[in-house]
Amino acid sequence: MAASDARAPRADAQRNYERILAVARTVIEEQGTQASLRDVARRAGVGLGTLYRHFPSRDALLEALLRRRFDDLAARADVLGGSCPPHEALARWLDEFVAGAGRYRGLPASIMATLRADDSPLHASCLAMRRSVGALLQQAQTAGQVRPDVTAVDVFALANAVGWIAEQDPALTARREHLLALVLDGLGHSAATSRPLDTPG
């Protein structure tokens, strides 16, 4: 009985943690990264003190959301890489990445800076995501469907640019898929287009 009683609070705490994260994702989509934490707690059915026990600051909550997103995107890349043709896998992953990127716009600069820090709580998840999409890119390049001079950094920069452009105006948001298709067309240009100008032939 004692062991069971000891496990119960941890199970309740984990349920609260997951519920807060799920609600926070929805609230932030609606209100942006400056969403009311009091509103998050209320809609999650927990007290504000419970929220702060799990996430002592807004940055901590945003970090947890991003870490979960990076982990999900890495897993999704692995699934697509094993179930779709190379170019389709890359295209579908990029579409999902861009579609979900808007909800995290406006992140504090301190959070974005941690993505480049080895000691960041986001570093391992971000690195795993980049490696997974890098594998998709390499498969598409091996199949001759993406030009060989493209790097994973290029892909992320272009995808983020599309996401940023698409959120600037409702008319552009409606053209997000078209903008991404233009990027994919550019990635797929033949290797000949990337040769130096003084290369023979």
PDB file of C-alpha atoms in Angstrom:
ATOM      1  CA  MET A   1       0.000   0.000   0.000  1.00  0.00           C
ATOM      2  CA  ALA A   2       2.821   2.353   0.885  1.00  0.00           C
ATOM      3  CA  ALA A   3       4.458   1.796  -2.493  1.00  0.00           C
ATOM      4  CA  SER A   4       1.151   2.399  -4.274  1.00  0.00           C
ATOM      5  CA  ASP A   5       0.595   5.609  -2.318  1.00  0.00           C
ATOM      6  CA  ALA A   6       4.097   6.763  -3.232  1.00  0.00           C
ATOM      7  CA  ARG A   7       3.459   6.206  -6.931  1.00  0.00           C
ATOM      8  CA  ALA A   8       0.096   8.009  -7.028  1.00  0.00           C
ATOM      9  CA  PRO A   9       1.403  11.566  -6.583  1.00  0.00           C
ATOM     10  CA  ARG A  10       3.967  11.020  -9.336  1.00  0.00           C
ATOM     11  CA  ALA A  11       1.247   9.753 -11.691  1.00  0.00           C
ATOM     12  CA  ASP A  12      -0.925  12.767 -10.864  1.00  0.00           C
ATOM     13  CA  ALA A  13       2.010  15.091 -11.376  1.00  0.00           C
ATOM     14  CA  GLN A  14       2.765  13.556 -14.781  1.00  0.00           C
ATOM     15  CA  ARG A  15      -0.876  13.924 -15.827  1.00  0.00           C
ATOM     16  CA  ASN A  16      -0.822  17.565 -14.760  1.00  0.00           C
ATOM     17  CA  TYR A  17       2.430  18.118 -16.666  1.00  0.00           C
ATOM     18  CA  GLU A  18       1.018  16.644 -19.871  1.00  0.00           C
ATOM     19  CA  ARG A  19      -2.291  18.501 -19.497  1.00  0.00           C
ATOM     20  CA  ILE A  20      -0.546  21.836 -18.961  1.00  0.00           C
ATOM     21  CA  LEU A  21       1.643  21.294 -22.036  1.00  0.00           C
ATOM     22  CA  ALA A  22      -1.338  20.361 -24.217  1.00  0.00           C
ATOM     23  CA  VAL A  23      -3.363  23.364 -23.090  1.00  0.00           C
ATOM     24  CA  ALA A  24      -0.379  25.727 -23.347  1.00  0.00           C
ATOM     25  CA  ARG A  25       0.149  24.688 -26.957  1.00  0.00           C
ATOM     26  CA  THR A  26      -3.458  25.615 -27.775  1.00  0.00           C
ATOM     27  CA  VAL A  27      -3.416  28.884 -25.820  1.00  0.00           C
ATOM     28  CA  ILE A  28      -0.138  29.983 -27.401  1.00  0.00           C
ATOM     29  CA  GLU A  29      -1.533  29.248 -30.864  1.00  0.00           C
ATOM     30  CA  GLU A  30      -4.442  31.548 -30.001  1.00  0.00           C
ATOM     31  CA  GLN A  31      -2.643  34.300 -28.100  1.00  0.00           C
ATOM     32  CA  GLY A  32       1.041  34.084 -29.011  1.00  0.00           C
ATOM     33  CA  THR A  33       4.042  33.481 -26.791  1.00  0.00           C
ATOM     34  CA  GLN A  34       2.942  36.191 -24.350  1.00  0.00           C
ATOM     35  CA  ALA A  35      -0.238  34.246 -23.577  1.00  0.00           C
ATOM     36  CA  SER A  36      -1.585  34.486 -20.037  1.00  0.00           C
ATOM     37  CA  LEU A  37      -0.146  31.723 -17.847  1.00  0.00           C
ATOM     38  CA  ARG A  38      -3.112  32.201 -15.537  1.00  0.00           C
ATOM     39  CA  ASP A  39      -5.356  31.368 -18.504  1.00  0.00           C
ATOM     40  CA  VAL A  40      -3.251  28.277 -19.243  1.00  0.00           C
ATOM     41  CA  ALA A  41      -3.631  27.071 -15.645  1.00  0.00           C
ATOM     42  CA  ARG A  42      -7.369  27.766 -15.588  1.00  0.00           C
ATOM     43  CA  ARG A  43      -8.032  25.914 -18.844  1.00  0.00           C
ATOM     44  CA  ALA A  44      -5.826  23.020 -17.740  1.00  0.00           C
ATOM     45  CA  GLY A  45      -7.873  22.713 -14.546  1.00  0.00           C
ATOM     46  CA  VAL A  46      -4.910  23.283 -12.222  1.00  0.00           C
ATOM     47  CA  GLY A  47      -3.899  26.040  -9.848  1.00  0.00           C
ATOM     48  CA  LEU A  48      -1.342  28.629 -10.879  1.00  0.00           C
ATOM     49  CA  GLY A  49       0.956  27.254  -8.186  1.00  0.00           C
ATOM     50  CA  THR A  50       0.802  23.810  -9.807  1.00  0.00           C
ATOM     51  CA  LEU A  51       1.758  25.299 -13.166  1.00  0.00           C
ATOM     52  CA  TYR A  52       4.739  27.089 -11.619  1.00  0.00           C
ATOM     53  CA  ARG A  53       5.879  23.929  -9.840  1.00  0.00           C
ATOM     54  CA  HIS A  54       6.226  22.264 -13.233  1.00  0.00           C
ATOM     55  CA  PHE A  55       7.325  25.343 -15.170  1.00  0.00           C
ATOM     56  CA  PRO A  56       8.889  27.991 -12.922  1.00  0.00           C
ATOM     57  CA  SER A  57       8.956  30.597 -15.704  1.00  0.00           C
ATOM     58  CA  ARG A  58       7.421  31.359 -19.086  1.00  0.00           C
ATOM     59  CA  ASP A  59      10.742  30.452 -20.723  1.00  0.00           C
ATOM     60  CA  ALA A  60      10.674  27.041 -19.025  1.00  0.00           C
ATOM     61  CA  LEU A  61       7.213  26.345 -20.453  1.00  0.00           C
ATOM     62  CA  LEU A  62       8.244  27.487 -23.938  1.00  0.00           C
ATOM     63  CA  GLU A  63      11.391  25.355 -23.750  1.00  0.00           C
ATOM     64  CA  ALA A  64       9.312  22.297 -22.866  1.00  0.00           C
ATOM     65  CA  LEU A  65       6.941  22.942 -25.764  1.00  0.00           C
ATOM     66  CA  LEU A  66       9.801  23.373 -28.217  1.00  0.00           C
ATOM     67  CA  ARG A  67      11.602  20.290 -26.927  1.00  0.00           C
ATOM     68  CA  ARG A  68       8.442  18.221 -27.444  1.00  0.00           C
ATOM     69  CA  ARG A  69       8.008  19.703 -30.928  1.00  0.00           C
ATOM     70  CA  PHE A  70      11.610  18.950 -31.915  1.00  0.00           C
ATOM     71  CA  ASP A  71      11.296  15.379 -30.662  1.00  0.00           C
ATOM     72  CA  ASP A  72       8.045  14.901 -32.601  1.00  0.00           C
ATOM     73  CA  LEU A  73       9.568  16.344 -35.786  1.00  0.00           C
ATOM     74  CA  ALA A  74      12.626  14.093 -35.495  1.00  0.00           C
ATOM     75  CA  ALA A  75      10.391  11.040 -35.092  1.00  0.00           C
ATOM     76  CA  ARG A  76       8.233  12.185 -37.997  1.00  0.00           C
ATOM     77  CA  ALA A  77      11.284  12.512 -40.252  1.00  0.00           C
ATOM     78  CA  ASP A  78      12.283   8.944 -39.402  1.00  0.00           C
ATOM     79  CA  VAL A  79       8.794   7.672 -40.245  1.00  0.00           C
ATOM     80  CA  LEU A  80       8.614   9.558 -43.546  1.00  0.00           C
ATOM     81  CA  GLY A  81      12.120   8.461 -44.509  1.00  0.00           C
ATOM     82  CA  GLY A  82      11.121   4.829 -44.135  1.00  0.00           C
ATOM     83  CA  SER A  83       7.731   5.030 -45.815  1.00  0.00           C
ATOM     84  CA  CYS A  84       7.885   7.576 -48.675  1.00  0.00           C
ATOM     85  CA  PRO A  85      10.031   8.171 -51.771  1.00  0.00           C
ATOM     86  CA  PRO A  86      12.951  10.486 -50.923  1.00  0.00           C
ATOM     87  CA  HIS A  87      11.691  13.751 -52.420  1.00  0.00           C
ATOM     88  CA  GLU A  88       8.154  13.207 -51.146  1.00  0.00           C
ATOM     89  CA  ALA A  89       9.459  12.477 -47.646  1.00  0.00           C
ATOM     90  CA  LEU A  90      11.452  15.722 -47.593  1.00  0.00           C
ATOM     91  CA  ALA A  91       8.566  17.742 -49.050  1.00  0.00           C
ATOM     92  CA  ARG A  92       6.035  16.385 -46.569  1.00  0.00           C
ATOM     93  CA  TRP A  93       8.346  16.986 -43.620  1.00  0.00           C
ATOM     94  CA  LEU A  94       9.017  20.561 -44.680  1.00  0.00           C
ATOM     95  CA  ASP A  95       5.303  21.197 -45.122  1.00  0.00           C
ATOM     96  CA  GLU A  96       4.612  19.970 -41.581  1.00  0.00           C
ATOM     97  CA  PHE A  97       7.546  21.965 -40.213  1.00  0.00           C
ATOM     98  CA  VAL A  98       6.413  25.219 -41.829  1.00  0.00           C
ATOM     99  CA  ALA A  99       2.746  24.658 -40.944  1.00  0.00           C
ATOM    100  CA  GLY A 100       3.591  24.350 -37.250  1.00  0.00           C
ATOM    101  CA  ALA A 101       6.282  27.013 -37.073  1.00  0.00           C
ATOM    102  CA  GLY A 102       3.914  29.954 -36.785  1.00  0.00           C
ATOM    103  CA  ARG A 103       2.711  29.030 -33.322  1.00  0.00           C
ATOM    104  CA  TYR A 104       6.193  29.697 -31.907  1.00  0.00           C
ATOM    105  CA  ARG A 105       6.777  33.074 -33.547  1.00  0.00           C
ATOM    106  CA  GLY A 106       7.715  35.832 -31.164  1.00  0.00           C
ATOM    107  CA  LEU A 107       9.797  33.625 -28.902  1.00  0.00           C
ATOM    108  CA  PRO A 108      12.014  35.608 -26.568  1.00  0.00           C
ATOM    109  CA  ALA A 109      15.523  36.109 -27.912  1.00  0.00           C
ATOM    110  CA  SER A 110      16.889  34.270 -24.877  1.00  0.00           C
ATOM    111  CA  ILE A 111      15.077  31.105 -25.921  1.00  0.00           C
ATOM    112  CA  MET A 112      16.229  31.317 -29.542  1.00  0.00           C
ATOM    113  CA  ALA A 113      19.810  31.871 -28.386  1.00  0.00           C
ATOM    114  CA  THR A 114      19.772  28.636 -26.402  1.00  0.00           C
ATOM    115  CA  LEU A 115      19.294  26.627 -29.585  1.00  0.00           C
ATOM    116  CA  ARG A 116      22.954  27.247 -30.405  1.00  0.00           C
ATOM    117  CA  ALA A 117      24.265  26.469 -26.912  1.00  0.00           C
ATOM    118  CA  ASP A 118      25.605  23.006 -26.090  1.00  0.00           C
ATOM    119  CA  ASP A 119      24.312  23.266 -22.526  1.00  0.00           C
ATOM    120  CA  SER A 120      20.792  24.294 -23.572  1.00  0.00           C
ATOM    121  CA  PRO A 121      17.922  21.990 -22.526  1.00  0.00           C
ATOM    122  CA  LEU A 122      16.833  22.226 -26.167  1.00  0.00           C
ATOM    123  CA  HIS A 123      20.183  21.368 -27.699  1.00  0.00           C
ATOM    124  CA  ALA A 124      19.891  17.569 -27.812  1.00  0.00           C
ATOM    125  CA  SER A 125      16.362  17.616 -29.239  1.00  0.00           C
ATOM    126  CA  CYS A 126      17.239  20.274 -31.802  1.00  0.00           C
ATOM    127  CA  LEU A 127      20.329  18.326 -32.868  1.00  0.00           C
ATOM    128  CA  ALA A 128      18.320  15.094 -33.220  1.00  0.00           C
ATOM    129  CA  MET A 129      15.744  16.878 -35.369  1.00  0.00           C
ATOM    130  CA  ARG A 130      18.415  18.364 -37.622  1.00  0.00           C
ATOM    131  CA  ARG A 131      20.127  15.006 -38.024  1.00  0.00           C
ATOM    132  CA  SER A 132      16.832  13.350 -38.945  1.00  0.00           C
ATOM    133  CA  VAL A 133      15.941  15.908 -41.607  1.00  0.00           C
ATOM    134  CA  GLY A 134      19.566  15.827 -42.761  1.00  0.00           C
ATOM    135  CA  ALA A 135      19.069  12.120 -43.452  1.00  0.00           C
ATOM    136  CA  LEU A 136      15.961  12.930 -45.527  1.00  0.00           C
ATOM    137  CA  LEU A 137      17.956  15.500 -47.469  1.00  0.00           C
ATOM    138  CA  GLN A 138      20.793  13.043 -48.107  1.00  0.00           C
ATOM    139  CA  GLN A 139      18.358  10.407 -49.389  1.00  0.00           C
ATOM    140  CA  ALA A 140      16.854  12.916 -51.826  1.00  0.00           C
ATOM    141  CA  GLN A 141      20.326  13.977 -52.975  1.00  0.00           C
ATOM    142  CA  THR A 142      21.436  10.368 -53.455  1.00  0.00           C
ATOM    143  CA  ALA A 143      18.344   9.823 -55.595  1.00  0.00           C
ATOM    144  CA  GLY A 144      19.338  12.842 -57.716  1.00  0.00           C
ATOM    145  CA  GLN A 145      16.213  14.771 -56.682  1.00  0.00           C
ATOM    146  CA  VAL A 146      17.916  17.586 -54.768  1.00  0.00           C
ATOM    147  CA  ARG A 147      20.984  19.488 -55.917  1.00  0.00           C
ATOM    148  CA  PRO A 148      24.158  18.308 -54.152  1.00  0.00           C
ATOM    149  CA  ASP A 149      25.290  21.700 -52.843  1.00  0.00           C
ATOM    150  CA  VAL A 150      22.270  22.046 -50.515  1.00  0.00           C
ATOM    151  CA  THR A 151      22.890  21.586 -46.787  1.00  0.00           C
ATOM    152  CA  ALA A 152      20.520  20.968 -43.895  1.00  0.00           C
ATOM    153  CA  VAL A 153      21.232  24.524 -42.725  1.00  0.00           C
ATOM    154  CA  ASP A 154      20.050  25.796 -46.123  1.00  0.00           C
ATOM    155  CA  VAL A 155      16.845  23.778 -45.794  1.00  0.00           C
ATOM    156  CA  PHE A 156      16.085  25.103 -42.317  1.00  0.00           C
ATOM    157  CA  ALA A 157      16.842  28.690 -43.339  1.00  0.00           C
ATOM    158  CA  LEU A 158      14.517  28.498 -46.338  1.00  0.00           C
ATOM    159  CA  ALA A 159      11.743  26.747 -44.408  1.00  0.00           C
ATOM    160  CA  ASN A 160      11.912  29.334 -41.644  1.00  0.00           C
ATOM    161  CA  ALA A 161      11.828  32.118 -44.226  1.00  0.00           C
ATOM    162  CA  VAL A 162       8.649  30.692 -45.743  1.00  0.00           C
ATOM    163  CA  GLY A 163       7.093  30.409 -42.291  1.00  0.00           C
ATOM    164  CA  TRP A 164       7.987  34.011 -41.459  1.00  0.00           C
ATOM    165  CA  ILE A 165       6.695  35.366 -44.772  1.00  0.00           C
ATOM    166  CA  ALA A 166       3.464  33.392 -44.504  1.00  0.00           C
ATOM    167  CA  GLU A 167       2.574  34.893 -41.135  1.00  0.00           C
ATOM    168  CA  GLN A 168       3.012  38.504 -42.225  1.00  0.00           C
ATOM    169  CA  ASP A 169      -0.285  38.751 -44.088  1.00  0.00           C
ATOM    170  CA  PRO A 170      -3.405  36.554 -44.371  1.00  0.00           C
ATOM    171  CA  ALA A 171      -3.084  36.581 -48.157  1.00  0.00           C
ATOM    172  CA  LEU A 172       0.452  35.217 -47.861  1.00  0.00           C
ATOM    173  CA  THR A 173      -0.645  32.644 -45.293  1.00  0.00           C
ATOM    174  CA  ALA A 174      -3.052  31.256 -47.876  1.00  0.00           C
ATOM    175  CA  ARG A 175      -0.115  30.909 -50.303  1.00  0.00           C
ATOM    176  CA  ARG A 176       2.171  29.120 -47.858  1.00  0.00           C
ATOM    177  CA  GLU A 177       2.031  25.827 -49.736  1.00  0.00           C
ATOM    178  CA  HIS A 178       2.736  27.598 -53.023  1.00  0.00           C
ATOM    179  CA  LEU A 179       5.739  29.400 -51.527  1.00  0.00           C
ATOM    180  CA  LEU A 180       7.102  26.134 -50.159  1.00  0.00           C
ATOM    181  CA  ALA A 181       6.593  24.473 -53.554  1.00  0.00           C
ATOM    182  CA  LEU A 182       8.749  27.207 -55.122  1.00  0.00           C
ATOM    183  CA  VAL A 183      11.476  26.486 -52.571  1.00  0.00           C
ATOM    184  CA  LEU A 184      11.301  22.764 -53.317  1.00  0.00           C
ATOM    185  CA  ASP A 185      11.522  23.475 -57.042  1.00  0.00           C
ATOM    186  CA  GLY A 186      14.682  25.463 -56.372  1.00  0.00           C
ATOM    187  CA  LEU A 187      16.195  22.670 -54.285  1.00  0.00           C
ATOM    188  CA  GLY A 188      15.547  20.273 -57.113  1.00  0.00           C
ATOM    189  CA  HIS A 189      17.451  22.139 -59.811  1.00  0.00           C
ATOM    190  CA  SER A 190      20.107  20.040 -61.474  1.00  0.00           C
ATOM    191  CA  ALA A 191      23.659  19.957 -60.217  1.00  0.00           C
ATOM    192  CA  ALA A 192      24.714  21.836 -63.363  1.00  0.00           C
ATOM    193  CA  THR A 193      23.091  25.010 -62.046  1.00  0.00           C
ATOM    194  CA  SER A 194      25.421  25.054 -59.060  1.00  0.00           C
ATOM    195  CA  ARG A 195      28.723  24.732 -60.925  1.00  0.00           C
ATOM    196  CA  PRO A 196      31.185  27.634 -60.769  1.00  0.00           C
ATOM    197  CA  LEU A 197      31.072  29.888 -63.819  1.00  0.00           C
ATOM    198  CA  ASP A 198      34.589  28.900 -64.911  1.00  0.00           C
ATOM    199  CA  THR A 199      33.810  25.170 -64.867  1.00  0.00           C
ATOM    200  CA  PRO A 200      34.106  23.711 -68.394  1.00  0.00           C
ATOM    201  CA  GLY A 201      30.880  22.518 -70.033  1.00  0.00           C
TER     202      GLY A 201
END
